[in-house]
Tab-separated table of C-alpha atoms in Angstrom:
chain	number	residue	atom	x	y	z
N	402	MET	CA	91.455	164.326	82.323
N	403	PHE	CA	87.924	164.102	83.848
N	404	VAL	CA	86.633	167.366	82.163
N	405	VAL	CA	88.118	166.229	78.754
N	406	LEU	CA	86.122	162.919	79.041
N	407	VAL	CA	82.792	164.735	79.911
N	408	LEU	CA	83.188	167.128	77.149
N	409	THR	CA	84.003	164.230	74.705
N	410	MET	CA	80.948	162.428	75.667
N	411	LEU	CA	78.867	165.309	75.378
N	412	GLY	CA	80.012	166.031	71.989
N	413	VAL	CA	79.503	162.439	70.969
N	414	GLY	CA	75.974	162.601	72.286
N	415	VAL	CA	75.299	165.920	70.342
N	416	VAL	CA	76.400	164.388	66.979
N	417	THR	CA	74.663	161.234	67.401
N	418	ASP	CA	71.518	163.173	68.246
N	419	ALA	CA	71.827	165.139	65.235
N	420	VAL	CA	72.763	162.403	62.812
N	421	PHE	CA	69.736	160.406	64.207
N	422	MET	CA	67.246	163.258	63.582
N	423	ASN	CA	68.451	163.985	60.251
N	424	ARG	CA	68.239	160.349	59.348
N	425	GLN	CA	64.653	160.115	60.404
N	426	ILE	CA	63.493	163.301	58.851
N	427	SER	CA	65.044	162.024	55.677
N	428	ASP	CA	63.296	158.676	55.739
N	429	MET	CA	59.952	160.355	56.619
N	430	GLU	CA	60.530	162.690	53.553
N	431	THR	CA	60.925	159.866	51.352
N	432	ARG	CA	57.905	157.888	52.640
N	433	LEU	CA	55.897	161.159	52.151
N	434	SER	CA	57.112	161.722	48.510
N	435	GLU	CA	56.257	158.113	47.708
N	436	ALA	CA	52.784	158.411	49.375
N	437	SER	CA	51.984	161.606	47.414
N	438	ALA	CA	53.236	160.284	44.273
N	439	ARG	CA	50.918	157.058	44.638
N	440	ALA	CA	48.057	159.606	45.493
N	441	GLN	CA	48.591	161.662	42.366
N	442	THR	CA	48.534	158.398	40.343
N	443	LEU	CA	45.318	157.001	41.884
N	444	ALA	CA	43.523	160.466	41.453
N	445	LYS	CA	44.049	160.420	37.744
N	446	GLY	CA	41.942	157.352	37.497
N	447	GLN	CA	38.235	156.809	38.276
N	448	ILE	CA	38.482	156.363	42.018
N	449	GLU	CA	36.153	157.673	44.715
N	450	PRO	CA	37.919	159.916	47.442
N	451	GLY	CA	37.221	157.325	50.211
N	452	GLU	CA	38.799	154.566	48.128
N	453	LEU	CA	41.908	156.809	47.498
N	454	ALA	CA	42.427	157.523	51.194
N	455	GLN	CA	42.209	153.888	52.137
N	456	GLN	CA	44.704	152.831	49.575
N	457	VAL	CA	47.312	155.553	50.268
N	458	GLN	CA	47.035	155.476	54.025
N	459	ARG	CA	49.135	153.050	55.825
N	460	GLY	CA	50.899	152.719	59.157
N	461	ASN	CA	51.719	156.457	60.490
N	462	MET	CA	50.959	157.772	56.851
N	463	HIS	CA	47.437	159.542	56.734
N	464	VAL	CA	45.582	161.008	53.928
N	465	SER	CA	42.900	163.878	54.155
N	466	VAL	CA	40.617	164.584	51.198
N	467	LYS	CA	38.828	167.754	51.473
N	468	MET	CA	35.846	168.139	49.113
N	469	PRO	CA	34.923	171.415	47.779
N	470	ASP	CA	32.028	171.963	50.206
N	471	GLY	CA	34.368	171.487	53.001
N	472	THR	CA	33.580	167.804	53.912
N	473	ILE	CA	36.786	166.018	54.913
N	474	ILE	CA	37.225	162.169	53.924
N	475	GLY	CA	39.976	160.289	55.538
N	476	SER	CA	42.063	161.369	58.539
N	477	VAL	CA	41.784	164.698	60.004
N	478	ALA	CA	45.445	166.322	60.147
N	479	PRO	CA	46.520	167.525	63.532
N	480	GLN	CA	47.960	171.196	63.837
N	481	GLU	CA	51.389	170.193	65.247
N	482	ARG	CA	54.055	167.783	65.002
N	483	ILE	CA	53.355	166.613	61.339
N	484	ARG	CA	55.289	166.210	58.220
N	485	TYR	CA	52.826	166.572	55.261
N	486	VAL	CA	52.712	167.056	51.400
N	487	ARG	CA	49.610	169.036	50.155
N	488	GLU	CA	48.767	169.188	46.754
N	489	VAL	CA	45.677	170.344	44.859
N	490	LEU	CA	45.313	167.546	42.216
N	491	ASP	CA	43.340	168.070	38.865
N	492	THR	CA	40.329	166.224	40.144
N	493	SER	CA	37.775	167.776	37.910
N	494	ARG	CA	36.816	164.615	36.205
N	495	ASN	CA	36.491	162.289	39.150
N	496	LEU	CA	37.135	164.030	42.563
N	497	HIS	CA	35.372	167.273	41.713
N	498	GLY	CA	38.472	169.445	42.600
N	499	ALA	CA	39.133	167.831	45.996
N	500	GLU	CA	42.201	168.832	47.889
N	501	VAL	CA	44.296	165.889	49.008
N	502	THR	CA	46.730	166.203	51.839
N	503	VAL	CA	49.182	163.377	52.737
N	504	TRP	CA	50.874	163.655	56.208
N	505	GLU	CA	52.614	161.574	58.765
N	506	SER	CA	53.046	162.452	62.599
N	507	THR	CA	56.347	163.039	63.972
N	508	ASP	CA	55.440	161.640	67.362
N	509	SER	CA	57.235	158.400	66.626
N	510	VAL	CA	60.390	160.321	65.608
N	511	VAL	CA	60.096	162.410	68.828
N	512	ASN	CA	59.682	159.437	70.995
N	513	ALA	CA	62.517	157.649	69.200
N	514	ARG	CA	64.673	160.711	69.692
N	515	ARG	CA	63.571	160.838	73.437
N	516	SER	CA	64.683	157.142	73.854
N	517	LEU	CA	67.831	157.763	72.113
N	518	ASP	CA	68.725	160.864	74.175
N	519	THR	CA	67.893	158.877	77.363
N	520	SER	CA	70.129	155.997	76.342
N	521	LEU	CA	72.862	158.332	75.576
N	522	LEU	CA	72.524	160.010	78.933
N	523	LEU	CA	72.584	156.616	80.677
N	524	VAL	CA	75.459	155.391	78.755
N	525	GLY	CA	77.081	158.647	79.285
N	526	LEU	CA	76.588	158.589	82.987
N	527	LEU	CA	77.878	154.886	83.159
N	528	GLY	CA	80.762	155.832	81.076
N	529	ILE	CA	81.778	158.581	83.273
N	530	VAL	CA	81.508	156.589	86.553
N	531	GLY	CA	83.179	153.753	84.896
N	532	ALA	CA	85.905	156.054	83.504
N	533	SER	CA	86.306	157.758	86.926
N	534	LEU	CA	86.516	154.405	88.691
N	535	LEU	CA	89.048	153.104	85.940
N	536	THR	CA	90.939	156.487	86.439
N	537	VAL	CA	91.104	155.925	90.022
N	538	VAL	CA	92.301	152.476	89.708
N	539	ILE	CA	94.804	153.254	87.112
N	540	THR	CA	96.179	156.297	88.840
N	541	ASP	CA	96.444	154.199	92.034
N	542	VAL	CA	98.386	151.291	90.288
N	543	ALA	CA	100.420	153.978	88.643
N	544	LEU	CA	101.186	155.986	91.832
N	545	LYS	CA	101.721	152.882	93.860
N	546	PRO	CA	105.445	152.700	92.935
N	547	LEU	CA	105.819	156.161	93.802
N	548	GLU	CA	104.265	155.745	97.253
N	549	VAL	CA	106.750	152.870	97.701
N	550	MET	CA	109.573	155.015	96.677
N	551	ALA	CA	108.521	157.752	98.875
N	552	ASP	CA	108.289	155.320	101.879
N	553	ARG	CA	111.610	153.780	101.140
N	554	ALA	CA	113.066	157.238	100.892
N	555	ASN	CA	111.648	158.278	104.172
N	556	ARG	CA	113.234	155.196	105.635
N	557	ILE	CA	116.605	156.032	104.195
N	558	THR	CA	116.353	159.485	105.523
N	559	GLU	CA	115.630	158.106	108.932
N	560	GLY	CA	118.979	156.171	108.857
N	561	GLU	CA	117.981	152.730	107.412
N	562	ARG	CA	120.558	151.512	104.974
N	563	GLY	CA	120.519	148.987	102.359
N	564	ILE	CA	117.267	149.825	100.941
N	565	ARG	CA	116.800	150.351	97.189
N	566	MET	CA	114.086	151.444	95.115
N	567	ALA	CA	114.095	148.214	93.092
N	568	ALA	CA	111.760	149.157	90.084
N	569	PRO	CA	110.104	146.120	88.612
N	570	SER	CA	110.991	147.273	85.073
N	571	GLU	CA	113.504	149.745	83.652
N	572	THR	CA	111.664	150.128	80.561
N	573	THR	CA	109.498	153.148	81.882
N	574	GLU	CA	110.557	156.584	82.752
N	575	LEU	CA	109.720	155.618	86.533
N	576	GLY	CA	111.739	152.395	86.154
N	577	ARG	CA	114.666	154.260	84.803
N	578	THR	CA	114.551	156.981	87.511
N	579	ALA	CA	114.322	154.162	90.224
N	580	ALA	CA	117.375	152.704	88.793
N	581	ALA	CA	119.398	155.749	88.509
N	582	ILE	CA	118.423	156.531	92.219
N	583	ASP	CA	119.480	153.028	93.229
N	584	GLU	CA	122.962	153.561	91.456
N	585	MET	CA	123.375	156.909	93.442
N	586	LEU	CA	122.392	155.270	96.689
N	587	ASP	CA	125.092	152.473	95.928
N	588	GLU	CA	127.726	155.166	95.369
N	589	LEU	CA	126.354	157.078	98.632
N	590	GLU	CA	126.395	154.176	100.716
N	591	GLY	CA	129.912	152.842	99.353
N	592	ALA	CA	131.250	156.391	100.104
N	593	GLU	CA	129.810	156.221	103.539
N	594	ILE	CA	131.057	152.895	104.304
N	595	ARG	CA	134.439	153.845	103.062
N	596	ALA	CA	134.277	156.936	105.079
N	597	ARG	CA	133.477	155.032	108.099
N	598	ALA	CA	136.175	152.403	107.481
N	599	ALA	CA	138.863	155.109	107.061
N	600	GLU	CA	137.435	156.792	110.259
N	601	ALA	CA	137.545	153.453	112.037
N	602	GLN	CA	141.142	152.643	110.708
N	603	ALA	CA	142.349	156.362	111.607
N	604	ARG	CA	141.026	155.863	115.110
N	605	ALA	CA	142.556	152.235	115.283
N	606	SER	CA	145.793	153.605	113.980
N	607	ALA	CA	145.813	156.511	116.483
N	608	GLU	CA	145.052	154.237	119.338
N	609	GLN	CA	147.714	151.577	118.189
N	610	MET	CA	150.263	154.352	117.764
N	611	GLN	CA	149.556	155.578	121.294
N	612	VAL	CA	149.988	152.099	122.615
N	613	PHE	CA	152.968	151.521	120.581
N	614	LEU	CA	154.591	154.643	121.933
N	615	SER	CA	153.652	153.827	125.459
N	616	ASP	CA	155.231	150.365	125.128
N	617	ALA	CA	158.074	151.747	123.219
N	618	ALA	CA	158.706	154.114	125.957
N	619	HIS	CA	158.295	151.239	128.550
N	620	GLU	CA	160.761	149.078	126.570
N	621	LEU	CA	163.488	151.860	126.433
N	622	LYS	CA	163.124	152.539	130.110
N	623	THR	CA	164.806	149.141	130.992
N	624	PRO	CA	167.920	149.558	129.056
N	625	MET	CA	168.171	153.188	130.007
N	626	ALA	CA	167.713	152.451	133.564
N	627	GLY	CA	170.488	149.711	133.312
N	628	ILE	CA	172.884	152.228	131.631
N	629	GLN	CA	172.159	154.831	134.279
N	630	ALA	CA	172.577	152.603	137.170
N	631	ALA	CA	175.809	151.181	135.505
N	632	ALA	CA	177.098	154.720	134.911
N	633	GLU	CA	176.498	155.879	138.524
N	634	SER	CA	178.188	152.693	139.870
N	635	LEU	CA	181.243	153.361	137.744
N	636	ILE	CA	181.530	156.927	139.228
N	637	GLN	CA	181.310	155.690	142.737
N	638	LEU	CA	183.731	152.938	142.442
N	639	PRO	CA	187.010	153.315	144.106
N	640	GLU	CA	190.162	153.529	142.009
N	641	ASP	CA	191.468	150.015	142.824
N	642	ALA	CA	188.162	148.117	141.872
N	643	ASP	CA	189.192	147.134	138.586
N	644	GLU	CA	187.221	143.788	138.471
N	645	GLU	CA	183.927	145.579	139.347
N	646	ARG	CA	184.838	148.218	136.904
N	647	GLU	CA	185.207	145.869	134.108
N	648	GLN	CA	181.853	144.148	134.888
N	649	LEU	CA	179.899	147.473	135.112
N	650	ALA	CA	181.649	148.402	131.707
N	651	PHE	CA	180.396	145.150	130.193
N	652	LEU	CA	176.995	145.689	131.678
N	653	LEU	CA	176.969	149.293	130.408
N	654	GLY	CA	177.916	148.246	126.952
N	655	ARG	CA	175.268	145.460	126.943
N	656	GLU	CA	172.346	147.759	127.927
N	657	ALA	CA	173.574	150.408	125.274
N	658	SER	CA	173.520	147.693	122.565
N	659	ARG	CA	170.165	146.582	123.685
N	660	GLY	CA	168.807	150.109	123.771
N	661	GLY	CA	170.380	150.848	120.304
N	662	HIS	CA	168.867	147.543	118.950
N	663	LEU	CA	165.498	148.808	120.268
N	664	VAL	CA	165.865	152.037	118.700
N	665	ASN	CA	166.991	150.684	115.368
N	666	SER	CA	163.820	148.277	115.409
N	667	LEU	CA	161.429	150.953	116.034
N	668	LEU	CA	162.801	153.102	113.216
N	669	GLU	CA	162.638	150.224	110.871
N	670	ALA	CA	159.018	149.459	111.957
N	671	ALA	CA	158.258	153.309	111.303
N	672	ARG	CA	159.681	152.991	107.884
N	673	VAL	CA	157.686	149.871	107.117
N	674	ASP	CA	154.488	151.560	108.180
N	675	ALA	CA	155.168	154.555	105.913
N	676	GLY	CA	155.646	152.152	102.995
N	677	PRO	CA	159.164	151.438	102.508
N	678	LYS	CA	160.928	152.461	99.221
N	679	LEU	CA	161.892	149.573	97.347
N	680	ASN	CA	164.829	148.995	95.193
N	681	LEU	CA	163.950	145.949	93.289
N	682	GLU	CA	166.414	143.447	91.885
N	683	LEU	CA	166.652	139.884	90.763
N	684	LEU	CA	167.609	138.060	94.026
N	685	ASP	CA	168.170	134.409	94.716
N	686	LEU	CA	166.476	133.156	97.880
N	687	GLY	CA	168.610	130.170	98.017
N	688	ASP	CA	171.639	132.492	98.278
N	689	LEU	CA	170.027	134.613	100.906
N	690	ALA	CA	169.176	131.482	102.924
N	691	LEU	CA	172.720	130.350	102.714
N	692	ALA	CA	174.056	133.629	103.847
N	693	GLU	CA	171.903	133.490	106.928
N	694	GLN	CA	173.002	129.879	107.471
N	695	ARG	CA	176.611	130.952	107.267
N	696	ARG	CA	175.932	133.923	109.940
N	697	LEU	CA	174.227	131.796	112.430
N	698	ALA	CA	177.069	129.318	112.288
N	699	LEU	CA	179.313	132.112	113.842
N	700	VAL	CA	176.409	133.359	116.376
N	701	HIS	CA	175.503	129.552	117.347
N	702	PRO	CA	178.183	127.338	116.493
N	703	ARG	CA	176.422	124.168	117.912
N	704	LEU	CA	173.109	124.992	116.194
N	705	GLU	CA	172.413	122.824	113.194
N	706	VAL	CA	171.118	124.995	110.295
N	707	MET	CA	169.876	123.308	106.986
N	708	VAL	CA	168.802	124.819	103.653
N	709	GLN	CA	166.877	122.696	101.105
N	710	GLY	CA	164.821	122.984	98.099
N	711	GLU	CA	164.964	124.910	94.941
N	712	ASN	CA	166.797	128.118	94.144
N	713	LEU	CA	164.087	130.436	93.513
N	714	LEU	CA	164.578	133.928	91.955
N	715	VAL	CA	162.450	136.929	93.062
N	716	MET	CA	162.294	140.744	92.148
N	717	ALA	CA	162.784	142.163	95.630
N	718	ASP	CA	164.762	144.848	97.701
N	719	ARG	CA	167.823	143.134	99.150
N	720	GLN	CA	167.763	145.048	102.352
N	721	GLY	CA	163.992	144.527	102.968
N	722	ILE	CA	164.132	140.696	102.239
N	723	THR	CA	167.221	140.263	104.223
N	724	SER	CA	165.569	141.801	107.100
N	725	VAL	CA	162.601	139.313	106.790
N	726	LEU	CA	164.951	136.332	106.683
N	727	ARG	CA	167.184	137.558	109.501
N	728	ASN	CA	164.267	138.503	111.830
N	729	LEU	CA	162.714	134.911	111.206
N	730	VAL	CA	166.098	133.263	111.569
N	731	ASP	CA	167.045	135.172	114.523
N	732	ASN	CA	163.816	134.191	116.306
N	733	ALA	CA	164.316	130.591	115.450
N	734	GLY	CA	167.904	130.529	116.635
N	735	ARG	CA	166.734	131.995	119.937
N	736	VAL	CA	164.231	129.554	120.518
N	737	SER	CA	166.227	126.598	119.344
N	738	ALA	CA	170.024	127.042	120.606
N	739	PRO	CA	172.266	126.087	121.764
N	740	GLU	CA	171.942	122.554	120.358
N	741	GLY	CA	168.649	122.573	118.292
N	742	TRP	CA	168.268	122.845	114.487
N	743	ILE	CA	166.664	125.160	112.027
N	744	LEU	CA	165.378	124.440	108.620
N	745	MET	CA	164.875	126.861	105.606
N	746	ALA	CA	162.801	124.941	103.048
N	747	LEU	CA	162.164	126.566	99.756
N	748	SER	CA	159.360	125.541	97.359
N	749	THR	CA	156.766	127.059	95.012
N	750	ARG	CA	153.099	126.971	94.763
N	751	ARG	CA	150.282	128.954	92.990
N	752	ASP	CA	148.143	131.262	95.316
N	753	GLN	CA	144.262	131.667	95.114
N	754	ASN	CA	144.659	133.960	91.886
N	755	LEU	CA	146.787	131.191	90.200
N	756	VAL	CA	149.832	133.551	90.697
N	757	GLU	CA	152.930	131.427	91.138
N	758	MET	CA	154.710	132.219	94.329
N	759	ALA	CA	158.147	131.614	95.893
N	760	VAL	CA	157.674	129.859	99.276
N	761	LEU	CA	160.329	129.953	102.013
N	762	ARG	CA	159.556	128.185	105.248
N	763	VAL	CA	161.570	128.679	108.545
N	764	ILE	CA	161.208	125.846	110.797
N	765	ASP	CA	162.664	125.275	114.381
N	766	SER	CA	162.911	122.756	117.057
N	767	GLY	CA	161.595	125.011	119.803
N	768	GLN	CA	158.376	124.810	121.703
N	769	GLY	CA	155.957	126.170	118.802
N	770	ILE	CA	153.329	128.781	119.465
N	771	PRO	CA	149.971	128.235	121.116
N	772	ALA	CA	147.074	128.487	118.666
N	773	GLU	CA	145.667	131.619	120.485
N	774	ASP	CA	148.972	133.403	119.924
N	775	GLN	CA	149.899	132.440	116.441
N	776	GLU	CA	148.467	135.629	115.123
N	777	ARG	CA	149.055	137.816	118.130
N	778	VAL	CA	152.905	137.330	117.594
N	779	PHE	CA	152.745	139.723	114.763
N	780	ASP	CA	151.583	142.667	116.828
N	781	ARG	CA	154.274	145.016	118.076
N	782	LEU	CA	156.300	144.622	121.095
N	783	VAL	CA	154.538	141.283	121.818
N	784	ARG	CA	156.882	138.599	123.510
N	785	LEU	CA	155.178	135.350	124.683
N	786	SER	CA	155.397	134.877	128.358
N	787	SER	CA	156.543	131.232	127.839
N	788	THR	CA	159.730	132.549	126.203
N	789	ALA	CA	160.105	135.942	127.809
N	790	THR	CA	162.841	134.657	130.246
N	791	THR	CA	164.933	132.798	127.446
N	792	THR	CA	164.549	135.407	124.407
N	793	LYS	CA	166.031	138.770	123.980
N	794	GLY	CA	164.028	139.996	121.098
N	795	SER	CA	162.625	143.484	120.667
N	796	GLY	CA	159.070	142.130	119.812
N	797	LEU	CA	159.259	143.856	116.515
N	798	GLY	CA	160.990	141.387	114.262
N	799	LEU	CA	157.874	139.469	113.141
N	800	PRO	CA	155.765	142.765	112.399
N	801	ILE	CA	158.769	144.217	110.394
N	802	ALA	CA	159.119	140.896	108.535
N	803	ARG	CA	155.367	140.792	107.750
N	804	GLY	CA	155.318	144.385	106.487
N	805	TYR	CA	158.136	144.060	104.177
N	806	ALA	CA	156.797	140.790	102.602
N	807	ARG	CA	153.561	142.421	102.186
N	808	ALA	CA	155.233	145.489	100.464
N	809	HIS	CA	156.451	143.090	97.940
N	810	GLY	CA	153.196	141.520	97.220
N	811	GLY	CA	153.713	138.723	99.523
N	812	ASP	CA	152.932	137.636	103.252
N	813	VAL	CA	154.489	136.294	106.367
N	814	VAL	CA	152.246	133.941	108.319
N	815	TYR	CA	152.468	131.338	110.993
N	816	VAL	CA	151.922	127.525	109.754
N	817	ASP	CA	150.352	125.327	112.251
N	818	GLN	CA	151.235	121.605	111.811
N	819	PRO	CA	153.263	122.140	108.344
N	820	ASP	CA	153.423	119.285	106.058
N	821	THR	CA	157.313	119.878	105.425
N	822	GLU	CA	159.102	116.555	106.812
N	823	VAL	CA	162.241	117.174	108.752
N	824	VAL	CA	164.694	114.206	109.292
N	825	ASP	CA	167.928	113.618	111.166
N	826	GLU	CA	171.010	112.042	109.867
N	827	ALA	CA	169.638	108.628	110.551
N	828	GLY	CA	166.362	109.304	108.539
N	829	ARG	CA	164.206	109.624	111.652
N	830	ALA	CA	161.587	112.355	111.752
N	831	ARG	CA	162.046	115.202	113.868
N	832	ARG	CA	159.700	117.077	116.044
N	833	ILE	CA	158.752	120.383	114.751
N	834	GLY	CA	158.523	123.417	116.895
N	835	ALA	CA	157.285	126.540	114.970
N	836	CYS	CA	157.014	127.168	111.433
N	837	PHE	CA	156.895	130.499	109.639
N	838	GLU	CA	156.126	130.804	106.027
N	839	VAL	CA	157.313	133.645	103.579
N	840	THR	CA	155.688	134.147	100.330
N	841	LEU	CA	156.835	136.208	97.456
N	842	PRO	CA	155.858	136.698	93.722
N	843	LEU	CA	158.146	134.157	91.845
N	844	ALA	CA	160.425	135.539	89.133
N	845	ARG	CA	161.765	132.117	87.979
N	846	LYS	CA	163.394	129.048	89.408
N	847	THR	CA	166.396	126.899	88.720
N	848	ALA	CA	166.846	123.254	88.628
N	849	ALA	CA	169.411	123.280	91.185
N	850	VAL	CA	168.471	121.636	94.491
N	851	CYS	CA	170.155	122.258	97.896
N	852	SER	CA	169.987	120.211	100.861
N	853	VAL	CA	172.822	121.510	103.087
N	854	HIS	CA	174.028	121.597	106.784
N	855	GLN	CA	176.141	124.428	108.463
N	856	SER	CA	178.558	125.814	105.746
N	857	ALA	CA	177.614	124.038	102.667
N	858	THR	CA	176.893	125.940	99.518
N	859	VAL	CA	173.974	125.895	96.910
């Protein structure tokens, strides 16, 4: 670019000099022709040589009259750098055959050309210097974004994340390139984040599975030890120890049942983790709640079980939703029996995405759950110490219930200080223990309302 600029300015200077000189020579030729014509006109009249020279000679225009005897009247023409017109006029009548020479010095033209060349040289030098400085500035400004991009690229290479090229304008090639690089970085960082999240999740799952297997083995150890002890004792009993044999047989059956229940819970938890296969059908949550009410009436005859609210229809897997309700109701029954109460309240509400959800709350009269444990109870094999001596659960019911609910697009959560009011037969408010809430996408609801106790029907 710099060489092109120099050659361009050199060409402009040469052309300017040539045009200037041609113009000056043309003007000089015109002046000489006019002076020659005037001298010829004067020579035809009665005029003396000296007077002719005075009238024609003006400024840089000079006239020489050379008489036949060699005498020169007027200016003496120099030998170099002149433009002249020389004619031998018919001066036999007045100038006696004198030779008249009209000439003009080219010194003024040469000086003007020298001044022009000097000016062009200075202007050219200043132009080159200015253009060079401007080129440096423009190049610096143009390359600044590239330097910034290179610096940011180096920082990204060194491991810094969240940096973008951030071109000020996408209307230029550089801006569009920077925007494309930013989009690529978004995808790469997103993939990196997803890969790290997947790795962390896999690591957490592996650790969780290791803990789960360890806890499961520990949980199975107790019933297996009981079965082994009862079996060994049965073998060693004398033949006439009928009462002791009956007690050991009962203990053996109880521990076997406990172990079988734990194994079934472990298998069900594994199915939930693997993503249960759902056979969806239209189910009435009110009917399922009443079925659980009738079952509890057999298990805990003195426990008051209530169902109230709207009959809600959902598209769900019968086995999965039954497992959800049964786990929640069994937990409530364990902490509320023998003479407490349980309420299953059905209602609807819209979630944060404005999807209408069926809501089933299972509320009991137990001691409730401390705030620090309200989420921990959904972990596997967790049994709170405050209830460990009074409950016989596997510690898998709540995780299974939540897993099934989430597989249906819903959830199971613990509700601290629920707004549901529970009253006794006299209309007095009852103290509420724990409240677990099941939400499922609503298919539709009916107008029927149930408020039932024990074996009442919807």
